[in-house]
Short mmCIF file of C-alpha atoms and ligand atoms in Angstrom, two decimals:
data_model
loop_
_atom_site.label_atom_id
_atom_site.label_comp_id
_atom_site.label_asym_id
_atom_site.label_seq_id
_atom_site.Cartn_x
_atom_site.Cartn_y
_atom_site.Cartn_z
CA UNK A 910 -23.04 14.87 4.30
CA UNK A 911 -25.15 12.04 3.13
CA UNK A 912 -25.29 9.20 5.51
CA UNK A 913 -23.47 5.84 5.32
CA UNK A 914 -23.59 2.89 7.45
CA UNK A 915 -21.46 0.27 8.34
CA UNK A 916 -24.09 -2.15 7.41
CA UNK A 917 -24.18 -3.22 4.03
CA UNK A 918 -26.22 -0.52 2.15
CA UNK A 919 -28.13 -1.78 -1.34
CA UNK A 920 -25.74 0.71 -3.22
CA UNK A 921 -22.82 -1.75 -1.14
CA UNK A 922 -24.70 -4.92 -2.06
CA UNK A 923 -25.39 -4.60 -6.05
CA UNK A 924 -21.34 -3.69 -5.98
CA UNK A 925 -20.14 -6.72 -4.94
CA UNK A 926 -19.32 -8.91 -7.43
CA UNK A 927 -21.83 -11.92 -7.89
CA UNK A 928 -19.21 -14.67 -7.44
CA UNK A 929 -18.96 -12.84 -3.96
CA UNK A 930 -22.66 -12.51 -3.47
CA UNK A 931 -22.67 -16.26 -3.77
CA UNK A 932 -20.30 -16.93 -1.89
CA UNK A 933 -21.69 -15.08 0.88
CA UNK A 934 -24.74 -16.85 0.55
CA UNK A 935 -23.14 -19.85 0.84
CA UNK A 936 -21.50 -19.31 3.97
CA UNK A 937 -24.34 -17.26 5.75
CA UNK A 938 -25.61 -19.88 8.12
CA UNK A 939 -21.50 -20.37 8.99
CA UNK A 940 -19.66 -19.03 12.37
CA UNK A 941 -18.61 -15.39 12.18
CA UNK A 942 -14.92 -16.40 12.73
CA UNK A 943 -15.19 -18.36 9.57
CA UNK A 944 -16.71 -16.44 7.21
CA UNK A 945 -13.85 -14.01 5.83
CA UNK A 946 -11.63 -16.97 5.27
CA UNK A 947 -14.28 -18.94 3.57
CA UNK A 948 -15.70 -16.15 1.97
CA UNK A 949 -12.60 -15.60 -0.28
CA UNK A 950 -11.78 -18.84 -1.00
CA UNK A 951 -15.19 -19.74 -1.79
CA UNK A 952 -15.61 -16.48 -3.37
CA UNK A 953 -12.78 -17.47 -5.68
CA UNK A 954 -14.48 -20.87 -6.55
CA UNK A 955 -17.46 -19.24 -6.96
CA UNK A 956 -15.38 -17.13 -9.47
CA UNK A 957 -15.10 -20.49 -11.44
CA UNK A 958 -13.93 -19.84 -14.92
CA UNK A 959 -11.40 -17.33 -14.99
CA UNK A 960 -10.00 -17.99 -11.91
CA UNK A 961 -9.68 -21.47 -11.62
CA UNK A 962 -9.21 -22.41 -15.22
CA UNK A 963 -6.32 -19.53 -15.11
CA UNK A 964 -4.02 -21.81 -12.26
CA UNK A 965 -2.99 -23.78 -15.53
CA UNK A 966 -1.29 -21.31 -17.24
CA UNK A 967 0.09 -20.23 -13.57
CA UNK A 968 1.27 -23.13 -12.60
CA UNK A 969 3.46 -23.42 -15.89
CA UNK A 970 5.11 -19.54 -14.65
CA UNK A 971 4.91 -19.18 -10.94
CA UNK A 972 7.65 -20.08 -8.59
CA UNK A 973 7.48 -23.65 -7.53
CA UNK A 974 6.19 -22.35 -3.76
CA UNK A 975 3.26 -21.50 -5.18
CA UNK A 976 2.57 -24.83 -6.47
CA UNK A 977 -1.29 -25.38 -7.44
CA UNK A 978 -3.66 -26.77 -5.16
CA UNK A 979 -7.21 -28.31 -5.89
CA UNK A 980 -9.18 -25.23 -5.06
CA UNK A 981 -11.93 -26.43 -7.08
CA UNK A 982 -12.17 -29.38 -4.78
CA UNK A 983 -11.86 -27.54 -1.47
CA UNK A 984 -15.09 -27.50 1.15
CA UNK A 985 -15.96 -23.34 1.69
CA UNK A 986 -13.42 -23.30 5.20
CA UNK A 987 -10.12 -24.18 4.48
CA UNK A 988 -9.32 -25.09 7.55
CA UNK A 989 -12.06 -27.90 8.15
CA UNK A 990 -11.09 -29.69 3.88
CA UNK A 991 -8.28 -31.86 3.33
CA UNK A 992 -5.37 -30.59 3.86
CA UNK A 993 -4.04 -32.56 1.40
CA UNK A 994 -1.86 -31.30 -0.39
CA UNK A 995 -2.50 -27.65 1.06
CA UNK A 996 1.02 -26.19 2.15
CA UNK A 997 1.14 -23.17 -0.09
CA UNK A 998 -1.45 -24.01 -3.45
CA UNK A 999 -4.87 -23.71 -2.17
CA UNK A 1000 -4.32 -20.91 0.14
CA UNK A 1001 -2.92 -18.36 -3.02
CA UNK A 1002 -5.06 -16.59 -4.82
CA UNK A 1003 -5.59 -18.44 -9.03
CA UNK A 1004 -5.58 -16.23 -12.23
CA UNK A 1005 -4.58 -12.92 -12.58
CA UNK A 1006 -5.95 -9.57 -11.82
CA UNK A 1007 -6.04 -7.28 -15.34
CA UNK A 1008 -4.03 -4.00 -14.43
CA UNK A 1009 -5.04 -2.65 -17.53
CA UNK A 1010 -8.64 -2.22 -16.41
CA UNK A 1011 -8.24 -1.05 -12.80
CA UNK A 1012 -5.28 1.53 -14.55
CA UNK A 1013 -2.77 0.87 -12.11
CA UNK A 1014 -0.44 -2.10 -11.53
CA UNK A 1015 1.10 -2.59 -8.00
CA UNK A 1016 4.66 -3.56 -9.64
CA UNK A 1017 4.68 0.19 -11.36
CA UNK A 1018 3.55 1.43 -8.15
CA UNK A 1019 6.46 0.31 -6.25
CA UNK A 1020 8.99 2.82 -7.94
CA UNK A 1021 5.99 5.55 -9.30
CA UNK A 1022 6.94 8.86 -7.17
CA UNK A 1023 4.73 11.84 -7.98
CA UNK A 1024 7.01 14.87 -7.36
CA UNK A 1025 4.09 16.95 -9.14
CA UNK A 1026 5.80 20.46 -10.59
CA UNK A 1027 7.82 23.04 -9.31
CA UNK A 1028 8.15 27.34 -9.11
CA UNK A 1029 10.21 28.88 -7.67
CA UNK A 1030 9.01 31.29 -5.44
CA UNK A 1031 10.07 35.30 -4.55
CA UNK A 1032 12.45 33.98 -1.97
CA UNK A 1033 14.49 31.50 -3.62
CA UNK A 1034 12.15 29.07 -2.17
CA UNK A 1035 10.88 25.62 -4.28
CA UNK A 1036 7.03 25.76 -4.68
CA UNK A 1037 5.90 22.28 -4.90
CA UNK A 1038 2.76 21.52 -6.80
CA UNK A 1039 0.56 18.69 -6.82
CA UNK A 1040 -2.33 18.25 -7.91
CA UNK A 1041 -4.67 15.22 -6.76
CA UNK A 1042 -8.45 14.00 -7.80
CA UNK A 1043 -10.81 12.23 -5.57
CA UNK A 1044 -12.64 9.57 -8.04
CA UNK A 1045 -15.03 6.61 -7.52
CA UNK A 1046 -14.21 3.78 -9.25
CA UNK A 1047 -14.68 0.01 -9.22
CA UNK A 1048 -11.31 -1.64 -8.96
CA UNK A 1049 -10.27 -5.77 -9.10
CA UNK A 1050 -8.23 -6.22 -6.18
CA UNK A 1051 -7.84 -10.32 -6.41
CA UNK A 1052 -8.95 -12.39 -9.63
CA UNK A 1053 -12.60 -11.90 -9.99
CA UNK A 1054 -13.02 -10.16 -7.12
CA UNK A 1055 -13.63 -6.54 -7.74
CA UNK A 1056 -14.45 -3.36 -5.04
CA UNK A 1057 -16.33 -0.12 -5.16
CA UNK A 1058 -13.22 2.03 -4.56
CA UNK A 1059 -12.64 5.59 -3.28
CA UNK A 1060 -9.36 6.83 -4.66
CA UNK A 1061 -7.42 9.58 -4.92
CA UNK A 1062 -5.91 10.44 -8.99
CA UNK A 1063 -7.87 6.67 -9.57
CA UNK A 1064 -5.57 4.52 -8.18
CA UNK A 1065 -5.37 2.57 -4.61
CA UNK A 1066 -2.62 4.01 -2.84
CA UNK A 1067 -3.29 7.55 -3.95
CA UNK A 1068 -0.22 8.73 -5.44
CA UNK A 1069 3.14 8.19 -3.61
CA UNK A 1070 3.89 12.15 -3.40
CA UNK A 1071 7.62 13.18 -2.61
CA UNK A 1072 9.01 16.56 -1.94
CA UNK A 1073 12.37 17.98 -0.36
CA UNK A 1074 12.66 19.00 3.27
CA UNK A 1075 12.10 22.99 3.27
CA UNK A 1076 10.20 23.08 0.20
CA UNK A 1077 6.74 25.35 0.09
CA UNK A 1078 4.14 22.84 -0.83
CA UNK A 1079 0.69 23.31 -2.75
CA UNK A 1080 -1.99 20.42 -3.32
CA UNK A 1081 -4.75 21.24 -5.64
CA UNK A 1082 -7.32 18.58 -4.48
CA UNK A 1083 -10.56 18.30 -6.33
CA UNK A 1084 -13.00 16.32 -5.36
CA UNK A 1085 -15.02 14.29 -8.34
CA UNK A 1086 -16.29 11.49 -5.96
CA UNK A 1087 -19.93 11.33 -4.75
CA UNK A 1088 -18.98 11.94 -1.29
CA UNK A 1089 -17.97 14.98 0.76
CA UNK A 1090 -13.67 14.03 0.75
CA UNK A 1091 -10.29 15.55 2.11
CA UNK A 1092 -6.66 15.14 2.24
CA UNK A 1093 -5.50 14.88 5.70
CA UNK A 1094 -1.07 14.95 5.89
CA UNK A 1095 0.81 13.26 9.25
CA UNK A 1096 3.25 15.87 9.57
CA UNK A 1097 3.48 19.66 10.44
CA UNK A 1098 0.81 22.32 9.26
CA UNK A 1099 -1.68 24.82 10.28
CA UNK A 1100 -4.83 23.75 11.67
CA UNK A 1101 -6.19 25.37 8.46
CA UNK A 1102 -4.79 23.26 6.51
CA UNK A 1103 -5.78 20.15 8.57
CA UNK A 1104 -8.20 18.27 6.13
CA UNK A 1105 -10.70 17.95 8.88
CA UNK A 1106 -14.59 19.34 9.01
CA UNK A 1107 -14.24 23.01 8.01
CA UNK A 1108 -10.46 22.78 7.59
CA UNK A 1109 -10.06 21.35 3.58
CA UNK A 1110 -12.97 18.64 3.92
CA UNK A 1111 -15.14 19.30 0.42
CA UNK A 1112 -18.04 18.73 -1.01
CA UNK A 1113 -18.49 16.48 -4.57
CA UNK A 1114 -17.48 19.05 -7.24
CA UNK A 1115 -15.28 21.12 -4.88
CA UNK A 1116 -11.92 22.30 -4.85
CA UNK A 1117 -9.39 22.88 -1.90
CA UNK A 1118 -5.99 23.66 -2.24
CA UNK A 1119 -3.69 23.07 1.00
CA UNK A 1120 -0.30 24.61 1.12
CA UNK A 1121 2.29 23.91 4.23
CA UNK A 1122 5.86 23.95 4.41
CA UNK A 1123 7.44 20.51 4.11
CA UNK A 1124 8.68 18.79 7.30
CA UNK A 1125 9.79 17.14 8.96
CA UNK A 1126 11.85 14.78 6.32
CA UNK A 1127 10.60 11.22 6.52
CA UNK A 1128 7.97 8.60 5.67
CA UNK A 1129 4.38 10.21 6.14
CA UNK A 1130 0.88 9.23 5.87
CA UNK A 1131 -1.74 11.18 3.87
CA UNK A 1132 -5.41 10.02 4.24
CA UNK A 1133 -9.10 11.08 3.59
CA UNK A 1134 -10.46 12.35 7.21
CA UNK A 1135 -13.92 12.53 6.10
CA UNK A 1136 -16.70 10.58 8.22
CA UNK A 1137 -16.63 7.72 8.80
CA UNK A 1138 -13.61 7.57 8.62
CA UNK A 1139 -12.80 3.56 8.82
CA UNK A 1140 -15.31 3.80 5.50
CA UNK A 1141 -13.11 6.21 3.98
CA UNK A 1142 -9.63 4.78 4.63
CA UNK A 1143 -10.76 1.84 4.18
CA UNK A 1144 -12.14 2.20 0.67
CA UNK A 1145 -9.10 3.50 -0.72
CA UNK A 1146 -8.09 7.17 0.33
CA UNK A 1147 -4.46 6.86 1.57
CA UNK A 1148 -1.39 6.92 0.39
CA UNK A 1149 2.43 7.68 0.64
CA UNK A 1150 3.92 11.69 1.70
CA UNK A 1151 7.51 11.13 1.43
CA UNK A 1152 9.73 14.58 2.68
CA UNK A 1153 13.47 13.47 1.35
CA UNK A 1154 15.79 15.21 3.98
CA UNK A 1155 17.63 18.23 2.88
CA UNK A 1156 21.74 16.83 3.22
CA UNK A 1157 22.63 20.96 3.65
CA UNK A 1158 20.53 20.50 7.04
CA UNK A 1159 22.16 17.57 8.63
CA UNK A 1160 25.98 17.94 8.12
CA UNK A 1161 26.56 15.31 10.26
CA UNK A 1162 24.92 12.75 8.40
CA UNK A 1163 25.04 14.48 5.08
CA UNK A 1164 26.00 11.16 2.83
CA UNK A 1165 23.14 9.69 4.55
CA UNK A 1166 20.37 12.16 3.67
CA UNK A 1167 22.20 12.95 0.21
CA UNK A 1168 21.29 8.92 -0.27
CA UNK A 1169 17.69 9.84 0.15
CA UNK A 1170 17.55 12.80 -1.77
CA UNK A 1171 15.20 11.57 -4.98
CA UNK A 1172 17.13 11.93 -8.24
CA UNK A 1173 20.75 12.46 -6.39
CA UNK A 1174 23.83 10.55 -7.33
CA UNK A 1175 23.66 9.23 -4.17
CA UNK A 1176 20.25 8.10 -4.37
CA UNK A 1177 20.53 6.46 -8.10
CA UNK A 1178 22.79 3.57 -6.46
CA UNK A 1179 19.67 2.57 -3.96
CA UNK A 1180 16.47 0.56 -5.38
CA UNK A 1181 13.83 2.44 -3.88
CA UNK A 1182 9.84 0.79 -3.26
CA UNK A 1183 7.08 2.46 -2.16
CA UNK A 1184 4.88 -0.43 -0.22
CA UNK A 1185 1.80 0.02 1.40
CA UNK A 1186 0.12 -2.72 3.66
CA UNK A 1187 -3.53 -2.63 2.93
CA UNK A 1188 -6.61 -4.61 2.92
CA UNK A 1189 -10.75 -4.81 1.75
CA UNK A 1190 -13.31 -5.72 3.37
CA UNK A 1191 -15.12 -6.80 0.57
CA UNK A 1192 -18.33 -7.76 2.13
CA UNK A 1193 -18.76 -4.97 4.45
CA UNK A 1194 -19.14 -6.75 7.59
CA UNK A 1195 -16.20 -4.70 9.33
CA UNK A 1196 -13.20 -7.97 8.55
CA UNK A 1197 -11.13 -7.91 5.72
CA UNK A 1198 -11.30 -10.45 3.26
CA UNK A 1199 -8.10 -9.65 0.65
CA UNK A 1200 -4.83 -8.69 2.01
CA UNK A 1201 -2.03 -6.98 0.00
CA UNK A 1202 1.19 -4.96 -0.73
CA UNK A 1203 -0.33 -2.21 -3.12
CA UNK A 1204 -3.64 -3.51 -3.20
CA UNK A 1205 -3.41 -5.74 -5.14
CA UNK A 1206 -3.63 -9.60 -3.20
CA UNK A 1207 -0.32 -12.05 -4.21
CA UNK A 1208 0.91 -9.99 -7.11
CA UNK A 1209 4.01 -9.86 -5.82
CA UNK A 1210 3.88 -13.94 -6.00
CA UNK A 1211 2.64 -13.80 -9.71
CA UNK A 1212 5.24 -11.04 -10.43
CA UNK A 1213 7.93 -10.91 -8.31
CA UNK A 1214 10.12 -7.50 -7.95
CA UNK A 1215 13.28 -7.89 -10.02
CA UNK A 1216 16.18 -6.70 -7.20
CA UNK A 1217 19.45 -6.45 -8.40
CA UNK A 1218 22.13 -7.60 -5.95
CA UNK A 1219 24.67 -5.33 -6.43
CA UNK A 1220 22.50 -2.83 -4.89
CA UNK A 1221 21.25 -1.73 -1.50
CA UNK A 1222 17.33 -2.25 -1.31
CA UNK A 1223 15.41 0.51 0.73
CA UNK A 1224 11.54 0.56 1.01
CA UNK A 1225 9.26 3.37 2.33
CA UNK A 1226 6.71 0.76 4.19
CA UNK A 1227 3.17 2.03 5.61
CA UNK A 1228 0.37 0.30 7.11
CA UNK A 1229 -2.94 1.34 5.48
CA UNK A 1230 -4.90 -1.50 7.10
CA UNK A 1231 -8.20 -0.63 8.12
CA UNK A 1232 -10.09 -3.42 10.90
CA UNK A 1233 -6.83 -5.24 12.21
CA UNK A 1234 -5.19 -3.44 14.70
CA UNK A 1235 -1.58 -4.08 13.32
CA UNK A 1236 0.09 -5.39 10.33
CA UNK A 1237 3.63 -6.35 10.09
CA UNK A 1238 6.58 -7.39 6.92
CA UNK A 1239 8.90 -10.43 7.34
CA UNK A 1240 11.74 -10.91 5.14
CA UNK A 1241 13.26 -14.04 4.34
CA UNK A 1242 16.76 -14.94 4.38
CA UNK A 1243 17.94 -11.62 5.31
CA UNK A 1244 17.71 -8.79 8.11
CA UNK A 1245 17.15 -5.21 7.41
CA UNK A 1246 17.43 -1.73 9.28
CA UNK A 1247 14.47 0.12 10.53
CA UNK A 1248 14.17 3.69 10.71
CA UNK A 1249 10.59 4.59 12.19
CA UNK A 1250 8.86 7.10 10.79
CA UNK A 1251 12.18 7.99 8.52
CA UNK A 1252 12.31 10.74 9.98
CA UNK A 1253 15.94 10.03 11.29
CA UNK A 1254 19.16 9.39 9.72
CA UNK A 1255 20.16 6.43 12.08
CA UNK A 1256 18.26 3.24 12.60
CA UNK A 1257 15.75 2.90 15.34
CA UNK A 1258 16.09 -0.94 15.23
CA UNK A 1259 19.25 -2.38 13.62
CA UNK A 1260 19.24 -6.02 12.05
CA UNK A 1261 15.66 -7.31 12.27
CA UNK A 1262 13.34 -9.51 10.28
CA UNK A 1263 10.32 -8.88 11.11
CA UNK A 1264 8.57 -5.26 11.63
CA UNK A 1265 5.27 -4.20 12.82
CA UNK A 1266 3.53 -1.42 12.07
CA UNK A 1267 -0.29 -0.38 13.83
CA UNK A 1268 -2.90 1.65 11.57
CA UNK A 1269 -0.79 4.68 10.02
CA UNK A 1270 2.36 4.00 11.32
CA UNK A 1271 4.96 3.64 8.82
CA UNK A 1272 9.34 3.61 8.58
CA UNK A 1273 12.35 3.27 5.92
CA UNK A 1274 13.39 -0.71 5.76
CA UNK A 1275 17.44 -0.48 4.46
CA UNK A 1276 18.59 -4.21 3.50
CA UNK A 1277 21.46 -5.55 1.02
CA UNK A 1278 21.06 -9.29 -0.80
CA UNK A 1279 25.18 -8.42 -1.77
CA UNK A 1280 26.21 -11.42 -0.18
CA UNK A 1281 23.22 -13.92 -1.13
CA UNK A 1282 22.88 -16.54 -3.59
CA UNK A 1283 20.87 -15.62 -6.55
CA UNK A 1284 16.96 -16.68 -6.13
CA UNK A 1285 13.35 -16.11 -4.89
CA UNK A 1286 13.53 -14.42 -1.44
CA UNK A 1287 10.07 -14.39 -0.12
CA UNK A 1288 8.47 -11.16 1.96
CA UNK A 1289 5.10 -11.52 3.98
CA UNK A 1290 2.92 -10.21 6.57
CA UNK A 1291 3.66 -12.70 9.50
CA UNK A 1292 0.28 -12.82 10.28
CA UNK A 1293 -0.39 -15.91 8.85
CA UNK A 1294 -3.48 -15.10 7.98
CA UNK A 1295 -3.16 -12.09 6.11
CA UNK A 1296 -0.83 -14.08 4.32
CA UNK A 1297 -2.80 -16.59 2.88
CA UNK A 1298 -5.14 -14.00 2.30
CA UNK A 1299 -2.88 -12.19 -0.19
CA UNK A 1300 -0.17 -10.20 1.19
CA UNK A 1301 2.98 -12.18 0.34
CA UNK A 1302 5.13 -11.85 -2.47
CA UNK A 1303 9.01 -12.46 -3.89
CA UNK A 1304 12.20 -10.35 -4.58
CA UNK A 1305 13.78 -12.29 -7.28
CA UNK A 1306 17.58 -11.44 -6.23
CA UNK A 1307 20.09 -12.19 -9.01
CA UNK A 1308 23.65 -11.12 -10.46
CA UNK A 1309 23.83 -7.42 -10.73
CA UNK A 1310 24.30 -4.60 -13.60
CA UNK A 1311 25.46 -5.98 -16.37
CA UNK A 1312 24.96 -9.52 -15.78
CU1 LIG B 1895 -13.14 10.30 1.85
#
C-alpha cells in the first residue's frame, strides 16, 4: 500500500487551493488554536474576487439572518477584529459553491436514494444490486475553497444506498482511485465480507463484490476501512446504508415500519432527508476547517430545504466527522423524536432539540412544523463553532399541498 502521512505531503500541498496556501502563510507564525478559524476566513478573503464580490448578489437573496458582514475588512482571527457588526454576516461563508462542477449538489442529495437494481432470486428472495466506484476527484466544498477528494460513485457522501429488511444484497465495488480502497457496512455480515485487509480491501483497478443479507432495518454507516483510516474517512469515503424495516416482520408496529418502507403509500406522506454531518480538514494539520450538512459548508443557508407543513419531516442523520470527537443537530422552534440507530420502531428519546451523535453514530429524527407559522426555521450543529464554520442551514416551512 503506498504510504501516506498525516503531514502534509507535496502531492497534499500543490492541491490546496492557492487562496488557501496564502492564507496559511499568513497565519503560520499564529497560535495553533487559531489557525483553523483564521485559516478559513482568511482563506475566504484571500479568495477575493469571487467570493467576496459574490456577497452582493447574496445579500439581495439570502434570508435576512444572514445579513452581510465586512469580511473584506476583517483582521485573519475573527475573534480578536471588530465585532462590529459581526452577529451572523462575517462568520457565513460569501458566494456560492458551483454544483455543476463538483457533479453533485447537497440539496439533491437530501432526497437522492440509490436503491441500485433488483433479481429475484431461486427462492423468492429480492437480490439487491448496487454497484459503487471509488474515484479521486477535486471537489469545492465552500466558495473558492476546493479539496482533493476520495469518493465513492464521485460524490461526497457516497451514495445514500437503501434496501428492504430480508433482502439478499450484492455491491459491485470497483476501485478507480489511486489508492488501495474498501467498503466497510455497520451492520450484520460475514467476516468475509468485512471490507477490512484481506476481507474486500482492493487494490487501484480492482474489483470486489460483497454480498450479505440485509439487517438489521435501520440507519447504517458504510465507510472506506483502508489505512489510515482518519485519511480515508476523512477525505470522503462514507456514506448512508439505509435497511427500511420489513412491516410483515413487526406486526405490532406494522403502520410504523410500513411508514418507512421507501416507495409505500405510507411512506409518500413523509418528507424524507438523507443528512450527513461532515467536515475537511483542508490544510491537513489534523483540525477541520469547513463544516457541513452534505459537504457542502452553509448551503443549506444559501438554499434552504423547501418543507411543506402539512407533512411530517423525518431525516436519516449520521455523523461523518472525522477529528472532533462528536457532532450534534439543533432545531429551532420545534422538538423532534429520536430513534438511535433506527433500528427501532419507538423513539429512544421523545421531544428533544438538540441530538448528538460521536464519529459513526447515526438515528431517524421524526418532527412535524403542522402547527407552526409559515417561515425560516433554522437547523445547526450546536457547536458553535462548527457553525460558523459552515454547518447551519434553513427549512423554509410554509402552507402545504396545494397552496
Ligand atoms: Cu479508502
Amino acid at each position: 500500500m503506498p504510504a501516506q502521512t498525516e503531514k502534509p505531503s507535496h502531492a497534499a500541498e500543490s492541491a490546496v487551493a492557492p487562496a488557501q496556501r496564502d492564507a496559511r502563510q499568513a497565519v503560520a507564525a499564529g497560535p495553533a488554536s487559531a489557525s483553523r478559524r483564521a485559516l478559513l476566513v482568511g482563506g475566504l478573503v484571500a479568495a477575493g474576487g469571487a467570493a467576496v464580490v459574490a456577497r452582493q448578489a447574496q445579500a439581495q437573496t439570502a434570508p435576512a439572518a444572514t445579513g452581510a458582514g465586512n469580511m473584506a475588512d476583517m483582521a485573519a482571527d475573527p475573534y480578536a477584529a471588530d465585532t462590529g457588526g459581526m452577529m451572523s454576516g462575517n462568520m457565513t461563508m460569501v458566494g456560492r459553491v458551483d454544483h455543476a462542477r463538483n457533479g453533485f449538489d447537497p440539496t439533491a442529495m437530501l432526497t437522492d436514494w440509490d436503491t441500485g437494481r433488483t433479481e429475484i432470486l431461486p427462492d423468492g428472495r429480492t437480490l439487491r444490486i448496487f454497484e459503487v466506484d471509488a474515484i479521486d476527484m477535486e471537489i469545492e466544498i465552500a466558495p473558492g475553497v476546493f479539496f482533493p477528494a476520495w469518493t465513492f460513485n464521485g460524490r461526497v457522501p457516497g451514495p445514500a444506498l437503501r434496501a428492504k429488511e430480508g433482502e439478499r444484497l450484492r455491491i459491485i465495488f470497483r476501485n478507480l482511485g489511486s489508492h488501495p480502497h474498501s467498503m466497510h457496512f455497520h451492520g450484520i455480515h460475514s467476516a468475509r465480507m468485512d471490507g477490512i485487509t484481506g476481507a474486500g480491501l482492493i487494490g487501484p483497478g480492482e474489483e470486489f463484490v460483497y454480498e450479505f443479507d440485509a439487517k438489521p432495518f435501520g440507519c447504517h454507516l458504510y465507510h472506506c476501512h483502508a489505512l489510515p483510516l482518519k485519511r480515508h474517512m476523512h477525505k470522503g469515503m462514507y456514506g448512508l446504508f439505509v435497511v427500511d424495516p420489513d412491516p410483515a416482520l413487526h406486526p405490532e408496529f406494522a403502520d410504523v415500519a410500513a411508514s418507512r418502507v421507501l416507495g409505500s403509500p405510507e411512506n409518500a406522506q413523509w418528507q424524507e432527508l438523507a443528512m450527513v454531518m461532515n467536515a475537511f480538514d483542508t490544510n491537513f494539520d489534523g483540525a477541520n476547517e469547513v463544516y457541513a450538512v452534505n459537504t457542502i459548508g452553509m448551503a443549506f443557508m444559501n438554499a434552504p430545504i423547501k418543507i411543506d407543513k402539512s407533512r411530517p419531516v423525518r431525516i436519516y442523520l449520521m455523523n461523518a466527522t472525522e477529528f472532533d470527537p462528536i457532532n450534534s443537530f439543533h432545531l429551532h422552534g420545534n422538538f423532534f423524536d429520536y430513534f438511535d440507530t433506527g433500528s427501532q420502531l419507538v423513539p429512544t428519546l421523545r421531544t428533544v432539540d438538540v441530538i448528538m451523535q460521536c464519529q459513526a453514530q447515526r438515528g431517524i429524527l421524526e418532527f412535524s412544523f403542522a402547527d407552526h407559522e409559515d417561515g425560516l426555521y433554522m437547523f445547526h450543529a450546536h457547536q458553535a463553532e462548527f457553525t460558523e464554520l459552515g454547518w447551519m442551514g434553513f427549512f423554509d416551512v410554509s402552507g402545504g399541498r396545494g397552496e
